[in-house]
Amino acid sequence: MPTVSLNRLYLLRSILLALLLLWPLLIFGRPAYMDDSAAYQNGGEQAVTFALRKLHITGPEANKALPATGGKTPPPKAQPGADGGKNTKVARSIPYSVLGYVFGGPGMTMTWLALFQAGTTALALVALFEAVAGPGWRPFAAMAGFTAFASPLAPIVTFIMPDCYAPVIIAVMAILPFYSRRFSGVMLVLLLGIAALGVALHTSHPPIALGTALAISALLVLFRRSVPVGLGQALAILWTPALLGVTLVMLSGLVGFGKASISPKHYPLALARAVDNGPARWYLEEECKNPRRYAICEIYGTRIPLTVQEMLWSKDSLVTRATPQQLDRVRAEERTIIIETTKRYPLQQLYLVAHDVPEQLIVFRLNYFRYDTEIVRNAAGDIVLHSPPGDAPQPALYDGLELLNNTLVGAGVIALLWLWRGLNRAQRWMVVIMLMGLLANAAVCAIFSGVAPRYQARVVWLIPWFALALGWARHRSTKAM
């Protein structure tokens, strides 16, 4: 098998795949957004301004002076300001916020960020697929056609959220530990770098990567006789993206907020989700009879919000009512509240996990892309998402793509089962890690955020993608006999 290396042919194929993945931009004229998309760009502007001032370099002009163009009332500042973030209430991923600002053009469409996402995703997928399926234009054409036109990846790549990196992380962790010899040293560094960057770009990615690495490490040690490469080598490559990504997150938190944390200044989403589910709200309604028990008791007393929306995104949300110091205490007490809730209501908590994780595993629809919105500056000069009233209808094109994706996911499951007996040890481990990654994605999202079609749609297409790669590898080996 030829070594996959950084050469002209590889770059040409990567460019072709990236261009194919950008077809939603041609049809809809802009990327798809959600409220967080504009918040990332706004936060990136704050972060870059702070960094430039720190370096005594003239930063962007204060956006307060810019004319207002409409939009929603902005949320509290989500990134470091002049104080370096000490009084910042909440923050999304600093690395993705910076990318959102740097690649925010043309205008404020963030189209350049979509191009960046398409390019980095294509670089990873072309190399990984070739290592498994073998070189040649025919396997590449099959992979590119499926990935761009029969999976949800193209809409996800042109959606201004870091969702496209979740499947890249899983694919790198599944393939590289057992196929590292099929890559040049430069290619290994590139793939591990893209995966590590992906881990750092969203708060759900570190636990997915760490959870997958931890679970697979236990299996590798338990079944080490079946590991086709050195156990130490496999473990080192498996853990590299997770550890590098977490390090980048912690460094960005240290620079921006003076605190090395895996999720500095994060929205207390796990707490809000636990309250929404019921048991945590019951627990707090009892404990908050003593208003000094927790910071959230000082804010709400015993009238705890009912839903995630009410607690985090409404006009009466935690972020609006709490001081920066109170929100820091809420984050610090979040884990304690969840643990104490589980102790008091173990059966209810167990039922929620047992119900939500399997549901998230099989829920993957494409009903969350909106193309009727635009990113603007509001009266305060902040970058926000301006949405017309009401919900935009789902593009009919995506209804067909969703049906095709569902069909191919089912076909991919059947194909992997049919191929299983003929797979070698490396290929079997690869499939196991991929499936473990899908399960970790479902568990992290369902437990800490809630069941939503977007979360599993971003990764489930890996099932037919891996089946296609392994099927092509089987075809190549059979033809060589």
mmCIF file of C-alpha atoms in Angstrom, residues 62-449:
data_model
loop_
_atom_site.group_PDB
_atom_site.id
_atom_site.type_symbol
_atom_site.label_atom_id
_atom_site.label_comp_id
_atom_site.label_asym_id
_atom_site.label_seq_id
_atom_site.Cartn_x
_atom_site.Cartn_y
_atom_site.Cartn_z
ATOM 1 C CA ALA A 62 -14.853 50.039 19.036
ATOM 2 C CA ASN A 63 -17.992 48.667 17.467
ATOM 3 C CA LYS A 64 -20.060 51.060 19.537
ATOM 4 C CA ALA A 65 -19.324 53.753 16.995
ATOM 5 C CA LEU A 66 -20.732 51.772 14.099
ATOM 6 C CA PRO A 67 -24.236 52.437 12.854
ATOM 7 C CA ALA A 68 -26.996 50.151 13.964
ATOM 8 C CA THR A 69 -28.603 47.895 11.362
ATOM 9 C CA GLY A 70 -31.156 46.030 13.400
ATOM 10 C CA GLY A 71 -31.110 42.681 15.139
ATOM 11 C CA LYS A 72 -31.900 41.148 18.469
ATOM 12 C CA THR A 73 -30.880 42.470 21.845
ATOM 13 C CA PRO A 74 -27.352 41.133 22.361
ATOM 14 C CA PRO A 75 -26.519 38.638 25.092
ATOM 15 C CA PRO A 76 -23.957 39.603 27.731
ATOM 16 C CA LYS A 77 -20.436 39.832 26.409
ATOM 17 C CA ALA A 78 -19.169 36.347 25.737
ATOM 18 C CA GLN A 79 -15.436 36.927 25.506
ATOM 19 C CA PRO A 80 -12.617 38.877 27.118
ATOM 20 C CA GLY A 81 -12.976 42.618 27.225
ATOM 21 C CA ALA A 82 -10.620 45.257 28.472
ATOM 22 C CA ASP A 83 -10.254 43.525 31.823
ATOM 23 C CA GLY A 84 -9.049 40.309 30.228
ATOM 24 C CA GLY A 85 -12.249 38.481 30.955
ATOM 25 C CA LYS A 86 -12.308 38.767 34.731
ATOM 26 C CA ASN A 87 -15.787 40.277 34.663
ATOM 27 C CA THR A 88 -17.018 38.304 31.670
ATOM 28 C CA LYS A 89 -20.201 36.444 32.463
ATOM 29 C CA VAL A 90 -20.213 33.661 29.863
ATOM 30 C CA ALA A 91 -18.012 32.538 27.003
ATOM 31 C CA ARG A 92 -18.219 30.204 24.091
ATOM 32 C CA SER A 93 -15.117 28.535 22.645
ATOM 33 C CA ILE A 94 -12.355 31.138 22.385
ATOM 34 C CA PRO A 95 -10.556 29.335 19.491
ATOM 35 C CA TYR A 96 -13.737 29.120 17.399
ATOM 36 C CA SER A 97 -14.679 32.680 18.300
ATOM 37 C CA VAL A 98 -11.328 33.889 16.999
ATOM 38 C CA LEU A 99 -11.777 31.856 13.819
ATOM 39 C CA GLY A 100 -15.271 33.305 13.463
ATOM 40 C CA TYR A 101 -13.898 36.823 13.582
ATOM 41 C CA VAL A 102 -10.791 36.243 11.457
ATOM 42 C CA PHE A 103 -12.855 34.436 8.798
ATOM 43 C CA GLY A 104 -15.926 36.620 9.285
ATOM 44 C CA GLY A 105 -16.070 38.017 5.739
ATOM 45 C CA PRO A 106 -16.948 38.961 3.181
ATOM 46 C CA GLY A 107 -18.929 41.548 5.053
ATOM 47 C CA MET A 108 -20.154 39.622 8.081
ATOM 48 C CA THR A 109 -21.469 36.584 6.202
ATOM 49 C CA MET A 110 -18.755 34.265 7.637
ATOM 50 C CA THR A 111 -18.487 32.625 4.218
ATOM 51 C CA TRP A 112 -14.720 32.462 4.617
ATOM 52 C CA LEU A 113 -15.217 30.385 7.766
ATOM 53 C CA ALA A 114 -17.324 27.944 5.740
ATOM 54 C CA LEU A 115 -14.455 27.740 3.231
ATOM 55 C CA PHE A 116 -12.012 27.054 6.079
ATOM 56 C CA GLN A 117 -14.266 24.328 7.466
ATOM 57 C CA ALA A 118 -14.663 22.718 4.039
ATOM 58 C CA GLY A 119 -10.920 22.816 3.409
ATOM 59 C CA THR A 120 -9.790 21.329 6.712
ATOM 60 C CA THR A 121 -12.514 18.673 6.657
ATOM 61 C CA ALA A 122 -11.584 17.676 3.101
ATOM 62 C CA LEU A 123 -7.881 17.460 3.956
ATOM 63 C CA ALA A 124 -8.667 14.977 6.718
ATOM 64 C CA LEU A 125 -11.254 12.850 4.920
ATOM 65 C CA VAL A 126 -9.273 12.413 1.689
ATOM 66 C CA ALA A 127 -6.191 11.176 3.568
ATOM 67 C CA LEU A 128 -8.116 8.900 5.941
ATOM 68 C CA PHE A 129 -10.199 7.315 3.195
ATOM 69 C CA GLU A 130 -7.176 6.653 0.989
ATOM 70 C CA ALA A 131 -5.327 4.967 3.862
ATOM 71 C CA VAL A 132 -8.181 2.481 4.292
ATOM 72 C CA ALA A 133 -9.570 2.062 0.762
ATOM 73 C CA GLY A 134 -6.330 2.542 -1.164
ATOM 74 C CA PRO A 135 -5.210 5.106 -3.738
ATOM 75 C CA GLY A 136 -6.836 5.924 -7.046
ATOM 76 C CA TRP A 137 -9.428 8.184 -8.587
ATOM 77 C CA ARG A 138 -12.248 5.618 -8.522
ATOM 78 C CA PRO A 139 -12.333 5.173 -4.722
ATOM 79 C CA PHE A 140 -11.901 8.910 -4.296
ATOM 80 C CA ALA A 141 -14.802 9.620 -6.678
ATOM 81 C CA ALA A 142 -17.037 7.163 -4.800
ATOM 82 C CA MET A 143 -16.135 8.736 -1.455
ATOM 83 C CA ALA A 144 -16.464 12.311 -2.701
ATOM 84 C CA GLY A 145 -19.816 11.643 -4.349
ATOM 85 C CA PHE A 146 -21.238 10.027 -1.225
ATOM 86 C CA THR A 147 -19.776 12.564 1.220
ATOM 87 C CA ALA A 148 -20.848 15.651 -0.716
ATOM 88 C CA PHE A 149 -24.238 14.608 -2.101
ATOM 89 C CA ALA A 150 -25.573 11.656 -0.087
ATOM 90 C CA SER A 151 -24.593 12.627 3.464
ATOM 91 C CA PRO A 152 -25.416 15.708 5.582
ATOM 92 C CA LEU A 153 -21.782 16.842 5.618
ATOM 93 C CA ALA A 154 -22.111 19.588 2.977
ATOM 94 C CA PRO A 155 -24.919 21.412 4.866
ATOM 95 C CA ILE A 156 -23.009 20.866 8.125
ATOM 96 C CA VAL A 157 -19.737 22.232 6.713
ATOM 97 C CA THR A 158 -21.544 25.378 5.527
ATOM 98 C CA PHE A 159 -23.354 25.750 8.866
ATOM 99 C CA ILE A 160 -21.520 28.280 11.029
ATOM 100 C CA MET A 161 -20.980 26.025 13.988
ATOM 101 C CA PRO A 162 -17.994 23.694 14.598
ATOM 102 C CA ASP A 163 -20.168 20.579 14.140
ATOM 103 C CA CYS A 164 -18.227 19.343 11.095
ATOM 104 C CA TYR A 165 -15.195 18.625 13.284
ATOM 105 C CA ALA A 166 -16.930 16.054 15.518
ATOM 106 C CA PRO A 167 -16.878 13.328 12.809
ATOM 107 C CA VAL A 168 -13.311 14.276 11.842
ATOM 108 C CA ILE A 169 -12.182 13.750 15.441
ATOM 109 C CA ILE A 170 -13.854 10.336 15.577
ATOM 110 C CA ALA A 171 -12.464 9.261 12.192
ATOM 111 C CA VAL A 172 -8.904 10.295 13.083
ATOM 112 C CA MET A 173 -9.093 8.486 16.436
ATOM 113 C CA ALA A 174 -10.488 5.368 14.739
ATOM 114 C CA ILE A 175 -8.065 5.090 11.826
ATOM 115 C CA LEU A 176 -4.709 6.522 12.859
ATOM 116 C CA PRO A 177 -3.887 4.168 15.779
ATOM 117 C CA PHE A 178 -3.805 1.148 13.439
ATOM 118 C CA TYR A 179 -2.938 2.737 10.086
ATOM 119 C CA SER A 180 -0.219 5.164 11.153
ATOM 120 C CA ARG A 181 2.388 3.413 8.974
ATOM 121 C CA ARG A 182 0.332 4.252 5.890
ATOM 122 C CA PHE A 183 0.876 7.994 6.436
ATOM 123 C CA SER A 184 3.983 10.090 6.028
ATOM 124 C CA GLY A 185 5.243 11.924 9.100
ATOM 125 C CA VAL A 186 3.991 15.254 7.776
ATOM 126 C CA MET A 187 0.551 13.776 7.085
ATOM 127 C CA LEU A 188 0.345 12.317 10.586
ATOM 128 C CA VAL A 189 1.106 15.719 12.079
ATOM 129 C CA LEU A 190 -1.483 17.386 9.823
ATOM 130 C CA LEU A 191 -4.247 14.930 10.709
ATOM 131 C CA LEU A 192 -3.538 15.004 14.431
ATOM 132 C CA GLY A 193 -3.408 18.804 14.271
ATOM 133 C CA ILE A 194 -6.798 19.073 12.541
ATOM 134 C CA ALA A 195 -8.333 16.661 15.050
ATOM 135 C CA ALA A 196 -6.799 18.512 18.018
ATOM 136 C CA LEU A 197 -8.093 21.822 16.681
ATOM 137 C CA GLY A 198 -11.527 20.222 16.291
ATOM 138 C CA VAL A 199 -11.480 19.105 19.924
ATOM 139 C CA ALA A 200 -10.812 22.695 21.011
ATOM 140 C CA LEU A 201 -13.572 24.302 18.935
ATOM 141 C CA HIS A 202 -16.684 23.271 20.884
ATOM 142 C CA THR A 203 -17.406 22.456 24.519
ATOM 143 C CA SER A 204 -18.952 19.089 23.601
ATOM 144 C CA HIS A 205 -15.846 17.892 21.746
ATOM 145 C CA PRO A 206 -13.378 17.430 24.650
ATOM 146 C CA PRO A 207 -15.680 15.069 26.593
ATOM 147 C CA ILE A 208 -16.492 13.153 23.401
ATOM 148 C CA ALA A 209 -12.795 12.714 22.585
ATOM 149 C CA LEU A 210 -11.797 11.953 26.174
ATOM 150 C CA GLY A 211 -14.707 9.562 26.709
ATOM 151 C CA THR A 212 -13.959 7.681 23.502
ATOM 152 C CA ALA A 213 -10.233 7.477 24.288
ATOM 153 C CA LEU A 214 -10.903 6.278 27.838
ATOM 154 C CA ALA A 215 -13.391 3.581 26.801
ATOM 155 C CA ILE A 216 -11.233 2.309 23.935
ATOM 156 C CA SER A 217 -8.083 2.343 26.080
ATOM 157 C CA ALA A 218 -9.780 -0.029 28.500
ATOM 158 C CA LEU A 219 -10.761 -2.333 25.620
ATOM 159 C CA LEU A 220 -7.278 -2.213 24.102
ATOM 160 C CA VAL A 221 -5.703 -3.197 27.407
ATOM 161 C CA LEU A 222 -8.300 -5.900 28.019
ATOM 162 C CA PHE A 223 -7.933 -7.397 24.540
ATOM 163 C CA ARG A 224 -4.303 -6.416 23.945
ATOM 164 C CA ARG A 225 -3.497 -9.733 22.243
ATOM 165 C CA SER A 226 -5.800 -8.771 19.385
ATOM 166 C CA VAL A 227 -4.264 -5.313 18.912
ATOM 167 C CA PRO A 228 -2.509 -5.382 15.507
ATOM 168 C CA VAL A 229 0.143 -2.805 16.467
ATOM 169 C CA GLY A 230 2.108 -2.009 19.599
ATOM 170 C CA LEU A 231 -0.251 -1.201 22.473
ATOM 171 C CA GLY A 232 1.766 1.845 23.498
ATOM 172 C CA GLN A 233 1.763 3.204 19.954
ATOM 173 C CA ALA A 234 -1.989 2.726 19.576
ATOM 174 C CA LEU A 235 -2.712 4.400 22.916
ATOM 175 C CA ALA A 236 -0.376 7.322 22.200
ATOM 176 C CA ILE A 237 -2.015 8.108 18.862
ATOM 177 C CA LEU A 238 -5.504 7.556 20.273
ATOM 178 C CA TRP A 239 -4.980 10.065 23.087
ATOM 179 C CA THR A 240 -3.023 12.707 21.151
ATOM 180 C CA PRO A 241 -5.985 14.643 19.622
ATOM 181 C CA ALA A 242 -7.878 14.695 22.923
ATOM 182 C CA LEU A 243 -4.922 15.820 25.024
ATOM 183 C CA LEU A 244 -3.678 18.422 22.536
ATOM 184 C CA GLY A 245 -7.189 19.805 22.076
ATOM 185 C CA VAL A 246 -7.802 20.032 25.814
ATOM 186 C CA THR A 247 -4.420 21.730 26.251
ATOM 187 C CA LEU A 248 -5.377 24.334 23.641
ATOM 188 C CA VAL A 249 -8.703 24.952 25.393
ATOM 189 C CA MET A 250 -6.992 25.369 28.765
ATOM 190 C CA LEU A 251 -4.339 27.698 27.354
ATOM 191 C CA SER A 252 -6.987 29.868 25.701
ATOM 192 C CA GLY A 253 -8.857 30.026 28.999
ATOM 193 C CA LEU A 254 -5.667 30.951 30.851
ATOM 194 C CA VAL A 255 -4.905 33.754 28.409
ATOM 195 C CA GLY A 256 -8.467 35.030 28.150
ATOM 196 C CA PHE A 257 -9.722 34.574 31.695
ATOM 197 C CA GLY A 258 -6.694 33.868 33.845
ATOM 198 C CA LYS A 259 -7.989 30.358 34.528
ATOM 199 C CA ALA A 260 -6.824 27.117 32.902
ATOM 200 C CA SER A 261 -10.082 25.204 32.542
ATOM 201 C CA ILE A 262 -11.573 22.769 30.043
ATOM 202 C CA SER A 263 -14.668 24.984 29.882
ATOM 203 C CA PRO A 264 -13.873 28.455 31.258
ATOM 204 C CA LYS A 265 -16.827 30.798 31.693
ATOM 205 C CA HIS A 266 -19.128 28.203 30.145
ATOM 206 C CA TYR A 267 -22.904 28.417 30.146
ATOM 207 C CA PRO A 268 -24.113 26.174 33.019
ATOM 208 C CA LEU A 269 -25.886 24.008 30.477
ATOM 209 C CA ALA A 270 -25.561 20.750 32.399
ATOM 210 C CA LEU A 271 -27.280 22.358 35.385
ATOM 211 C CA ALA A 272 -29.993 23.878 33.206
ATOM 212 C CA ARG A 273 -30.543 20.530 31.531
ATOM 213 C CA ALA A 274 -30.786 18.775 34.919
ATOM 214 C CA VAL A 275 -33.319 21.373 36.092
ATOM 215 C CA ASP A 276 -35.313 20.975 32.870
ATOM 216 C CA ASN A 277 -35.442 17.213 33.438
ATOM 217 C CA GLY A 278 -37.048 17.735 36.845
ATOM 218 C CA PRO A 279 -34.950 16.147 39.618
ATOM 219 C CA ALA A 280 -32.477 19.022 39.972
ATOM 220 C CA ARG A 281 -35.346 21.507 40.182
ATOM 221 C CA TRP A 282 -37.008 19.435 42.918
ATOM 222 C CA TYR A 283 -33.711 19.297 44.804
ATOM 223 C CA LEU A 284 -33.092 23.041 44.508
ATOM 224 C CA GLU A 285 -36.628 23.984 45.498
ATOM 225 C CA GLU A 286 -35.972 22.220 48.795
ATOM 226 C CA GLU A 287 -32.379 23.356 49.317
ATOM 227 C CA CYS A 288 -33.054 26.978 48.345
ATOM 228 C CA LYS A 289 -35.295 27.443 51.334
ATOM 229 C CA ASN A 290 -31.912 28.438 52.736
ATOM 230 C CA PRO A 291 -31.036 31.274 50.282
ATOM 231 C CA ARG A 292 -27.329 30.973 51.105
ATOM 232 C CA ARG A 293 -27.157 27.264 50.207
ATOM 233 C CA TYR A 294 -26.134 27.869 46.584
ATOM 234 C CA ALA A 295 -25.534 30.911 44.379
ATOM 235 C CA ILE A 296 -28.568 30.014 42.285
ATOM 236 C CA CYS A 297 -30.652 30.242 45.461
ATOM 237 C CA GLU A 298 -29.553 33.852 45.906
ATOM 238 C CA ILE A 299 -30.728 34.597 42.374
ATOM 239 C CA TYR A 300 -34.057 32.753 42.210
ATOM 240 C CA GLY A 301 -34.933 31.717 45.743
ATOM 241 C CA THR A 302 -37.211 28.683 45.531
ATOM 242 C CA ARG A 303 -38.758 29.777 42.207
ATOM 243 C CA ILE A 304 -36.339 27.804 40.036
ATOM 244 C CA PRO A 305 -36.864 28.139 36.254
ATOM 245 C CA LEU A 306 -38.624 25.261 34.537
ATOM 246 C CA THR A 307 -36.690 24.918 31.269
ATOM 247 C CA VAL A 308 -33.260 25.369 29.700
ATOM 248 C CA GLN A 309 -34.680 28.201 27.615
ATOM 249 C CA GLU A 310 -35.973 30.011 30.691
ATOM 250 C CA MET A 311 -32.797 29.518 32.703
ATOM 251 C CA LEU A 312 -30.237 30.448 30.040
ATOM 252 C CA TRP A 313 -31.793 32.336 27.145
ATOM 253 C CA SER A 314 -34.814 34.281 28.408
ATOM 254 C CA LYS A 315 -34.927 37.903 29.574
ATOM 255 C CA ASP A 316 -35.011 36.576 33.135
ATOM 256 C CA SER A 317 -32.139 34.124 32.628
ATOM 257 C CA LEU A 318 -29.254 33.357 34.935
ATOM 258 C CA VAL A 319 -26.928 35.221 32.609
ATOM 259 C CA THR A 320 -29.088 38.352 32.846
ATOM 260 C CA ARG A 321 -29.818 38.295 36.575
ATOM 261 C CA ALA A 322 -26.539 37.072 38.058
ATOM 262 C CA THR A 323 -23.390 39.076 38.612
ATOM 263 C CA PRO A 324 -20.158 37.723 37.089
ATOM 264 C CA GLN A 325 -19.121 36.542 40.552
ATOM 265 C CA GLN A 326 -22.439 34.757 41.130
ATOM 266 C CA LEU A 327 -22.175 33.028 37.743
ATOM 267 C CA ASP A 328 -18.671 31.847 38.623
ATOM 268 C CA ARG A 329 -20.100 30.351 41.808
ATOM 269 C CA VAL A 330 -22.969 28.742 39.870
ATOM 270 C CA ARG A 331 -20.419 27.082 37.579
ATOM 271 C CA ALA A 332 -18.338 25.964 40.562
ATOM 272 C CA GLU A 333 -21.424 24.486 42.273
ATOM 273 C CA GLU A 334 -22.874 22.906 39.124
ATOM 274 C CA ARG A 335 -21.230 19.505 39.609
ATOM 275 C CA THR A 336 -22.100 19.416 43.308
ATOM 276 C CA ILE A 337 -25.768 20.093 42.599
ATOM 277 C CA ILE A 338 -25.919 17.344 39.976
ATOM 278 C CA ILE A 339 -24.166 14.827 42.250
ATOM 279 C CA GLU A 340 -26.430 15.653 45.195
ATOM 280 C CA THR A 341 -29.487 15.453 42.938
ATOM 281 C CA THR A 342 -28.397 11.998 41.768
ATOM 282 C CA LYS A 343 -27.965 10.847 45.350
ATOM 283 C CA ARG A 344 -31.450 12.039 46.263
ATOM 284 C CA TYR A 345 -33.227 10.901 43.080
ATOM 285 C CA PRO A 346 -31.085 8.024 41.708
ATOM 286 C CA LEU A 347 -33.856 6.139 39.921
ATOM 287 C CA GLN A 348 -35.210 9.232 38.168
ATOM 288 C CA GLN A 349 -31.714 10.233 37.037
ATOM 289 C CA LEU A 350 -30.952 6.718 35.816
ATOM 290 C CA TYR A 351 -34.208 6.628 33.861
ATOM 291 C CA LEU A 352 -33.412 9.917 32.142
ATOM 292 C CA VAL A 353 -29.994 8.682 31.023
ATOM 293 C CA ALA A 354 -31.377 5.307 29.946
ATOM 294 C CA HIS A 355 -34.084 7.056 27.937
ATOM 295 C CA ASP A 356 -32.266 10.044 26.456
ATOM 296 C CA VAL A 357 -28.987 8.474 25.292
ATOM 297 C CA PRO A 358 -30.585 5.732 23.136
ATOM 298 C CA GLU A 359 -33.050 8.295 21.778
ATOM 299 C CA GLN A 360 -30.230 10.666 20.821
ATOM 300 C CA LEU A 361 -28.393 7.779 19.169
ATOM 301 C CA ILE A 362 -31.201 7.299 16.641
ATOM 302 C CA VAL A 363 -32.404 10.903 16.229
ATOM 303 C CA PHE A 364 -30.650 12.579 13.300
ATOM 304 C CA ARG A 365 -32.744 14.919 11.191
ATOM 305 C CA LEU A 366 -31.747 17.878 9.015
ATOM 306 C CA ASN A 367 -34.414 20.301 10.222
ATOM 307 C CA TYR A 368 -32.224 22.970 11.794
ATOM 308 C CA PHE A 369 -30.679 24.859 8.861
ATOM 309 C CA ARG A 370 -31.928 28.424 8.331
ATOM 310 C CA TYR A 371 -31.015 30.577 5.335
ATOM 311 C CA ASP A 372 -33.386 33.509 5.898
ATOM 312 C CA THR A 373 -31.216 35.172 8.547
ATOM 313 C CA GLU A 374 -28.338 37.632 8.369
ATOM 314 C CA ILE A 375 -25.547 38.763 10.657
ATOM 315 C CA VAL A 376 -25.698 42.482 11.483
ATOM 316 C CA ARG A 377 -24.724 45.037 14.111
ATOM 317 C CA ASN A 378 -27.446 46.155 16.474
ATOM 318 C CA ALA A 379 -27.983 49.567 18.048
ATOM 319 C CA ALA A 380 -25.276 48.870 20.640
ATOM 320 C CA GLY A 381 -22.767 47.969 17.932
ATOM 321 C CA ASP A 382 -22.689 44.262 18.784
ATOM 322 C CA ILE A 383 -22.685 41.553 16.130
ATOM 323 C CA VAL A 384 -25.993 39.651 16.316
ATOM 324 C CA LEU A 385 -28.183 37.414 14.190
ATOM 325 C CA HIS A 386 -31.200 39.138 12.670
ATOM 326 C CA SER A 387 -34.034 36.698 12.024
ATOM 327 C CA PRO A 388 -37.425 37.433 10.474
ATOM 328 C CA PRO A 389 -40.473 36.510 12.588
ATOM 329 C CA GLY A 390 -41.581 32.897 12.554
ATOM 330 C CA ASP A 391 -39.800 29.726 11.580
ATOM 331 C CA ALA A 392 -38.472 29.346 8.062
ATOM 332 C CA PRO A 393 -39.664 26.223 6.253
ATOM 333 C CA GLN A 394 -37.183 23.402 5.851
ATOM 334 C CA PRO A 395 -35.649 23.481 2.345
ATOM 335 C CA ALA A 396 -37.342 20.767 0.304
ATOM 336 C CA LEU A 397 -33.933 19.714 -0.962
ATOM 337 C CA TYR A 398 -32.934 18.727 2.562
ATOM 338 C CA ASP A 399 -36.024 16.581 2.984
ATOM 339 C CA GLY A 400 -34.757 14.412 0.137
ATOM 340 C CA LEU A 401 -31.207 14.451 1.503
ATOM 341 C CA GLU A 402 -32.488 13.402 4.916
ATOM 342 C CA LEU A 403 -34.349 10.436 3.420
ATOM 343 C CA LEU A 404 -31.266 9.437 1.434
ATOM 344 C CA ASN A 405 -29.044 9.743 4.499
ATOM 345 C CA ASN A 406 -31.377 7.631 6.629
ATOM 346 C CA THR A 407 -31.485 4.952 3.949
ATOM 347 C CA LEU A 408 -27.710 4.861 3.578
ATOM 348 C CA VAL A 409 -27.135 4.754 7.343
ATOM 349 C CA GLY A 410 -29.316 1.647 7.480
ATOM 350 C CA ALA A 411 -27.500 0.187 4.472
ATOM 351 C CA GLY A 412 -24.176 1.017 6.116
ATOM 352 C CA VAL A 413 -25.108 -0.909 9.260
ATOM 353 C CA ILE A 414 -26.046 -3.938 7.159
ATOM 354 C CA ALA A 415 -22.844 -3.627 5.093
ATOM 355 C CA LEU A 416 -20.630 -3.495 8.196
ATOM 356 C CA LEU A 417 -22.327 -6.591 9.599
ATOM 357 C CA TRP A 418 -21.838 -8.401 6.284
ATOM 358 C CA LEU A 419 -18.191 -7.333 6.028
ATOM 359 C CA TRP A 420 -17.329 -8.077 9.663
ATOM 360 C CA ARG A 421 -16.178 -11.699 9.290
ATOM 361 C CA GLY A 422 -13.770 -10.762 6.518
ATOM 362 C CA LEU A 423 -12.207 -7.799 8.310
ATOM 363 C CA ASN A 424 -8.707 -7.988 9.711
ATOM 364 C CA ARG A 425 -7.920 -6.972 13.281
ATOM 365 C CA ALA A 426 -7.026 -3.393 12.421
ATOM 366 C CA GLN A 427 -10.262 -2.916 10.498
ATOM 367 C CA ARG A 428 -12.362 -4.398 13.297
ATOM 368 C CA TRP A 429 -10.785 -2.116 15.890
ATOM 369 C CA MET A 430 -11.376 0.803 13.559
ATOM 370 C CA VAL A 431 -15.105 0.021 13.367
ATOM 371 C CA VAL A 432 -15.332 -0.452 17.148
ATOM 372 C CA ILE A 433 -13.751 2.955 17.819
ATOM 373 C CA MET A 434 -16.021 4.637 15.269
ATOM 374 C CA LEU A 435 -19.112 3.145 16.909
ATOM 375 C CA MET A 436 -17.820 4.080 20.356
ATOM 376 C CA GLY A 437 -17.378 7.637 19.110
ATOM 377 C CA LEU A 438 -20.994 7.739 17.919
ATOM 378 C CA LEU A 439 -22.138 6.476 21.318
ATOM 379 C CA ALA A 440 -19.962 9.024 23.148
ATOM 380 C CA ASN A 441 -21.399 11.798 20.996
ATOM 381 C CA ALA A 442 -24.951 10.712 21.835
ATOM 382 C CA ALA A 443 -24.208 10.349 25.551
ATOM 383 C CA VAL A 444 -22.426 13.683 25.976
ATOM 384 C CA CYS A 445 -25.032 15.634 24.027
ATOM 385 C CA ALA A 446 -28.085 13.948 25.557
ATOM 386 C CA ILE A 447 -26.854 14.181 29.151
ATOM 387 C CA PHE A 448 -25.329 17.658 29.112
ATOM 388 C CA SER A 449 -27.468 19.437 26.543
#
